[in-house]
PDB file of C-alpha atoms in Angstrom:
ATOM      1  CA  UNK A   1       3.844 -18.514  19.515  1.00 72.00           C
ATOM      2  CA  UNK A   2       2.572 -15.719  17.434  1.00 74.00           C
ATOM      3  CA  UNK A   3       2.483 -15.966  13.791  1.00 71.00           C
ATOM      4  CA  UNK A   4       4.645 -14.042  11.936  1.00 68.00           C
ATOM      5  CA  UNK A   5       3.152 -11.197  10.328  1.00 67.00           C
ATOM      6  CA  UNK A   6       2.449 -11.180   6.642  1.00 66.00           C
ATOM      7  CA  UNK A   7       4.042  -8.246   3.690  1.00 68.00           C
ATOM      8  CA  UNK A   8       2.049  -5.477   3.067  1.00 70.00           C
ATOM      9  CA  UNK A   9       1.782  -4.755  -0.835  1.00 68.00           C
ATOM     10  CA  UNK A  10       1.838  -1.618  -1.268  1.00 70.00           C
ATOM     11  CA  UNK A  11       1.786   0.994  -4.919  1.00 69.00           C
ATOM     12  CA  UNK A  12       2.132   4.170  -3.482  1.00 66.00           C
ATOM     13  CA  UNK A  13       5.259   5.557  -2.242  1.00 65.00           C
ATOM     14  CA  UNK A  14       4.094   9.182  -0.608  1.00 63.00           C
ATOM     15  CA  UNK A  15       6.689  11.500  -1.664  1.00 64.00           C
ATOM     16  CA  UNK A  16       6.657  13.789   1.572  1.00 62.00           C
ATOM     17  CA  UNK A  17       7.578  12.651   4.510  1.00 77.00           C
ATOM     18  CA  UNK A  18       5.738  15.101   6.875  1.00 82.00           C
ATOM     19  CA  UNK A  19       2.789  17.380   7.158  1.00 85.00           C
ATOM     20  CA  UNK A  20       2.907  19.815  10.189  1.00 87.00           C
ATOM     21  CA  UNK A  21       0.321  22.539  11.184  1.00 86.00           C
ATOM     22  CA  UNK A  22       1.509  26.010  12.217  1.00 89.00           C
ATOM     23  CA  UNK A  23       2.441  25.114  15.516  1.00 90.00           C
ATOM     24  CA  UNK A  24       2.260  21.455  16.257  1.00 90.00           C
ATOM     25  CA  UNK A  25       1.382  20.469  19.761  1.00 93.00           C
ATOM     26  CA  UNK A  26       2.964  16.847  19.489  1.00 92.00           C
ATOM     27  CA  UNK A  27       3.582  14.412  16.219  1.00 93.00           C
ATOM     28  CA  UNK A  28       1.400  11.045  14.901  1.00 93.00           C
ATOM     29  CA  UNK A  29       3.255   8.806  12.693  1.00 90.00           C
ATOM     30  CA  UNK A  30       1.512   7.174  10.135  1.00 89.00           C
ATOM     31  CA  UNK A  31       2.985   3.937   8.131  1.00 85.00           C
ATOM     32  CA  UNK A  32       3.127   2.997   4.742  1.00 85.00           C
ATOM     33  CA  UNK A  33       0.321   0.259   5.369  1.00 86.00           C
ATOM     34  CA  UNK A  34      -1.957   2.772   6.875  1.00 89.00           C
ATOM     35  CA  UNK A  35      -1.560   5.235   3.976  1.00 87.00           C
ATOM     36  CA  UNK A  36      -2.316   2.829   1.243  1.00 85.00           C
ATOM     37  CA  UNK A  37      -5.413   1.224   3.499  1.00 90.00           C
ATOM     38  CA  UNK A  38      -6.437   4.836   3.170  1.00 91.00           C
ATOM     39  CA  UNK A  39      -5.849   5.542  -0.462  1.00 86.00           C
ATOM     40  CA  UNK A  40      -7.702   2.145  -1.455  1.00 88.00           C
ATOM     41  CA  UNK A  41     -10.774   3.026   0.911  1.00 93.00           C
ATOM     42  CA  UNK A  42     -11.136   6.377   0.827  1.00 94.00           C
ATOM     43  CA  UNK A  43      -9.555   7.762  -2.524  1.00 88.00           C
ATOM     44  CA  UNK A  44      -9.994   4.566  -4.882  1.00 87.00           C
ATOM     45  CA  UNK A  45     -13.774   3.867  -2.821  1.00 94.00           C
ATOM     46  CA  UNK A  46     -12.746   0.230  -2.835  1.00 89.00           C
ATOM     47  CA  UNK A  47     -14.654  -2.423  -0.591  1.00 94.00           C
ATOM     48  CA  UNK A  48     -12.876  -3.656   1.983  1.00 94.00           C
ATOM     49  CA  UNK A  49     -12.476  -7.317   0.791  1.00 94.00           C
ATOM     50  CA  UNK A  50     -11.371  -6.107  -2.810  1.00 90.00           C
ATOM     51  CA  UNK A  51      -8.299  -3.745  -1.046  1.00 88.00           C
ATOM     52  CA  UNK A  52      -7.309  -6.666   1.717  1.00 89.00           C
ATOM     53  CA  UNK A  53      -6.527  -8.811  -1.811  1.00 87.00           C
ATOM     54  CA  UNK A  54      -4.646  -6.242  -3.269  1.00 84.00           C
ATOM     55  CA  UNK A  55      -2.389  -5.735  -0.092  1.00 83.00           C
ATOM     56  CA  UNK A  56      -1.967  -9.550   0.607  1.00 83.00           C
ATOM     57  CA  UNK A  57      -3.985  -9.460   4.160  1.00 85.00           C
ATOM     58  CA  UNK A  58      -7.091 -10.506   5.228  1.00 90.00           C
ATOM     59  CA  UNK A  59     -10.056  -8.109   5.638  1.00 95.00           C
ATOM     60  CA  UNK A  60     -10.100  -7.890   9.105  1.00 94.00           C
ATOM     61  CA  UNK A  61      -6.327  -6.874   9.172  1.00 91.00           C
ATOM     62  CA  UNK A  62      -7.684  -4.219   6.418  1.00 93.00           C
ATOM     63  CA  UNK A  63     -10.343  -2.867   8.746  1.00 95.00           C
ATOM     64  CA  UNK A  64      -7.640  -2.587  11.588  1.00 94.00           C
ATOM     65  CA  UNK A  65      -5.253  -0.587   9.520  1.00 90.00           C
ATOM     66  CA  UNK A  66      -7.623   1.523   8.288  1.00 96.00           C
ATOM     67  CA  UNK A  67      -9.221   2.540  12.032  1.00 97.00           C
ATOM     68  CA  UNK A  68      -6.180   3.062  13.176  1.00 95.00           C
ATOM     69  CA  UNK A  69      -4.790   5.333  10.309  1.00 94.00           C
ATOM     70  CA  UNK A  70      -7.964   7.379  10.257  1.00 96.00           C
ATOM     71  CA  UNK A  71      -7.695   7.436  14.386  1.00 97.00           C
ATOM     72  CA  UNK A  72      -4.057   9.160  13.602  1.00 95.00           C
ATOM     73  CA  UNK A  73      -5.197  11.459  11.440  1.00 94.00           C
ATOM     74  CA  UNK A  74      -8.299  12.942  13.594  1.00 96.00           C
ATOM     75  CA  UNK A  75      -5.876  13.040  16.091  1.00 95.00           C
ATOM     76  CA  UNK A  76      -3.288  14.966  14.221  1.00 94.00           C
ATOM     77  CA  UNK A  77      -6.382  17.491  12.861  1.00 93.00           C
ATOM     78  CA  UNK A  78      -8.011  18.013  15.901  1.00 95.00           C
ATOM     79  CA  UNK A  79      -5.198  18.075  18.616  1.00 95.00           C
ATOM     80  CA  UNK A  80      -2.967  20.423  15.885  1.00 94.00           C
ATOM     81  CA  UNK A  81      -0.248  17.376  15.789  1.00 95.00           C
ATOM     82  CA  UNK A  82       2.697  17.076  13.044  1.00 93.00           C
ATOM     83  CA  UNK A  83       2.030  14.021  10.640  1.00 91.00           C
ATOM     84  CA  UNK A  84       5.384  11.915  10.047  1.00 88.00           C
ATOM     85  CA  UNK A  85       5.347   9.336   6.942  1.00 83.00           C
ATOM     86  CA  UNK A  86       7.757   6.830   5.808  1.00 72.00           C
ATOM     87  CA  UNK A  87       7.556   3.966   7.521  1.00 67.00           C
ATOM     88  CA  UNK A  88       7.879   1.154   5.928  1.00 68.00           C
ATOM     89  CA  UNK A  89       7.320  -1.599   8.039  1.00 67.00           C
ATOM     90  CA  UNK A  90       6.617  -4.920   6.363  1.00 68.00           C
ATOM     91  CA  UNK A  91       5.650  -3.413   3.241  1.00 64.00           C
ATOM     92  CA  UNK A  92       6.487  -4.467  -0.345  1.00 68.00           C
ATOM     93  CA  UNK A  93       6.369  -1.747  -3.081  1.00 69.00           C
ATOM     94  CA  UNK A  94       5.116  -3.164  -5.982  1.00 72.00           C
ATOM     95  CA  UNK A  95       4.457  -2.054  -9.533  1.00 72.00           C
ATOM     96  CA  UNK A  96       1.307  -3.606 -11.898  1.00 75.00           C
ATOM     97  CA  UNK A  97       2.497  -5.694 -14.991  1.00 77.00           C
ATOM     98  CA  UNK A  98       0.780  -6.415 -17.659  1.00 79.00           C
ATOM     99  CA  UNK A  99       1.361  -9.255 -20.499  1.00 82.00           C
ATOM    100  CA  UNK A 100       1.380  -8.237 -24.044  1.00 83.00           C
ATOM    101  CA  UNK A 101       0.944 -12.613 -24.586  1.00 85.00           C
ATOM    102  CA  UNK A 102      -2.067 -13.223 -22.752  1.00 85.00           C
ATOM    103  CA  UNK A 103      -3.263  -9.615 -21.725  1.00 84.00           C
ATOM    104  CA  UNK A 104      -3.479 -10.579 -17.922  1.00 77.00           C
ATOM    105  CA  UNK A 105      -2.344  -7.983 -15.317  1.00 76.00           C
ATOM    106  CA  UNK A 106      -0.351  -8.603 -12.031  1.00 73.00           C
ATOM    107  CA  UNK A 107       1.950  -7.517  -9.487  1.00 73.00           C
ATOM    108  CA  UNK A 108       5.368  -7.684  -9.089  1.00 74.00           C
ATOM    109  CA  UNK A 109       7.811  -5.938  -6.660  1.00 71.00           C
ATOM    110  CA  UNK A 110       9.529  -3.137  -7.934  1.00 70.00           C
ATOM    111  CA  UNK A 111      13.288  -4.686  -7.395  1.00 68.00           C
ATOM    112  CA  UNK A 112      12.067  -8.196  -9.254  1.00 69.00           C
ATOM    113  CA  UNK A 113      14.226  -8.521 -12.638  1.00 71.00           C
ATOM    114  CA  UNK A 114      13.196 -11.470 -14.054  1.00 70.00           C
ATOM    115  CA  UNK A 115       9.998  -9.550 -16.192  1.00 74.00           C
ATOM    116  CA  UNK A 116       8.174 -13.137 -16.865  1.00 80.00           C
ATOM    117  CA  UNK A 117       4.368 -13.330 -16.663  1.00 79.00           C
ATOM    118  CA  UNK A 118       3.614 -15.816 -14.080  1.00 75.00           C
ATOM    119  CA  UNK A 119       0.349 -16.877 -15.747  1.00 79.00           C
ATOM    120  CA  UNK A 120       2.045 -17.881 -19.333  1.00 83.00           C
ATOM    121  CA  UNK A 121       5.416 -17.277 -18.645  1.00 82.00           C
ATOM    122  CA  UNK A 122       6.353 -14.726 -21.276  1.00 82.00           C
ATOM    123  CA  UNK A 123       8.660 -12.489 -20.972  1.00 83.00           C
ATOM    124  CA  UNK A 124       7.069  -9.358 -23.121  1.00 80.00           C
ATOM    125  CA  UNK A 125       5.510  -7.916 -20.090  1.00 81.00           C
ATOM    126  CA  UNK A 126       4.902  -4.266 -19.460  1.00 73.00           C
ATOM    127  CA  UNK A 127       4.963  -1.810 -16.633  1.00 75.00           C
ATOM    128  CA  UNK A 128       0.654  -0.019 -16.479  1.00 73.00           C
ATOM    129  CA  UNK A 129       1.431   3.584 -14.985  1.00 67.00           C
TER     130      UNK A 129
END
């Protein structure tokens, strides 16, 4: 039995939902995962290791997501293909927190109320845009 795949956290949300040359000869979709693989490796320059932490996955599932986003996106440049965005998959939006109590940052899904730093457990805890 396969094991059951893990959330994906991701912080960016892309706003658009599509990206389409003049006239598109087919369509790629691209997921949620794959676009913030590719905004951690190629627009933040982080190391592979450092950007499988932040999304709560192993390196190697890192490395996969990325080849296959930047596959989809060759594909969509060179073939003249419509990009579609959006889905979500298993991902978790989150938002990074930081304590005004003990200064520590973390992550927290965007739909968690509670507010609490889970390192001292204070509740004076700020959203870091």
């Amino acid at each position: 039995m396969a094991r059951p795949k893990k959330y994906r956290m991701v912080e960016y949300v892309l706003k658009s939902s599509e990206f389409s040359p003049k006239d598109p000869k087919g369509e790629v979709e691209i997921s949620m995962d794959e676009l913030e693989a590719m905004r951690l490796a190629d627009i933040e320059k982080m190391y592979q290791a450092d950007a499988a932490q932040l999304m709560g996955i192993s390196r190697q599932t890192f490395g996969r997501i990325v080849d296959s986003a930047h596959a989809k996106v060759a594909d969509a440049i060179l073939n003249s293909k419509r990009i579609k965005t959006g889905n979500m998959g298993r991902c978790r939006v989150v938002k990074l927190m930081k304590c005004d109590n003990c200064n520590r940052t973390f992550r927290e899904p965007v739909d968690y109320t509670a507010h609490e730093c889970p390192y001292c457990h204070n509740e004076h805890v700020h959203e870091i845009q």
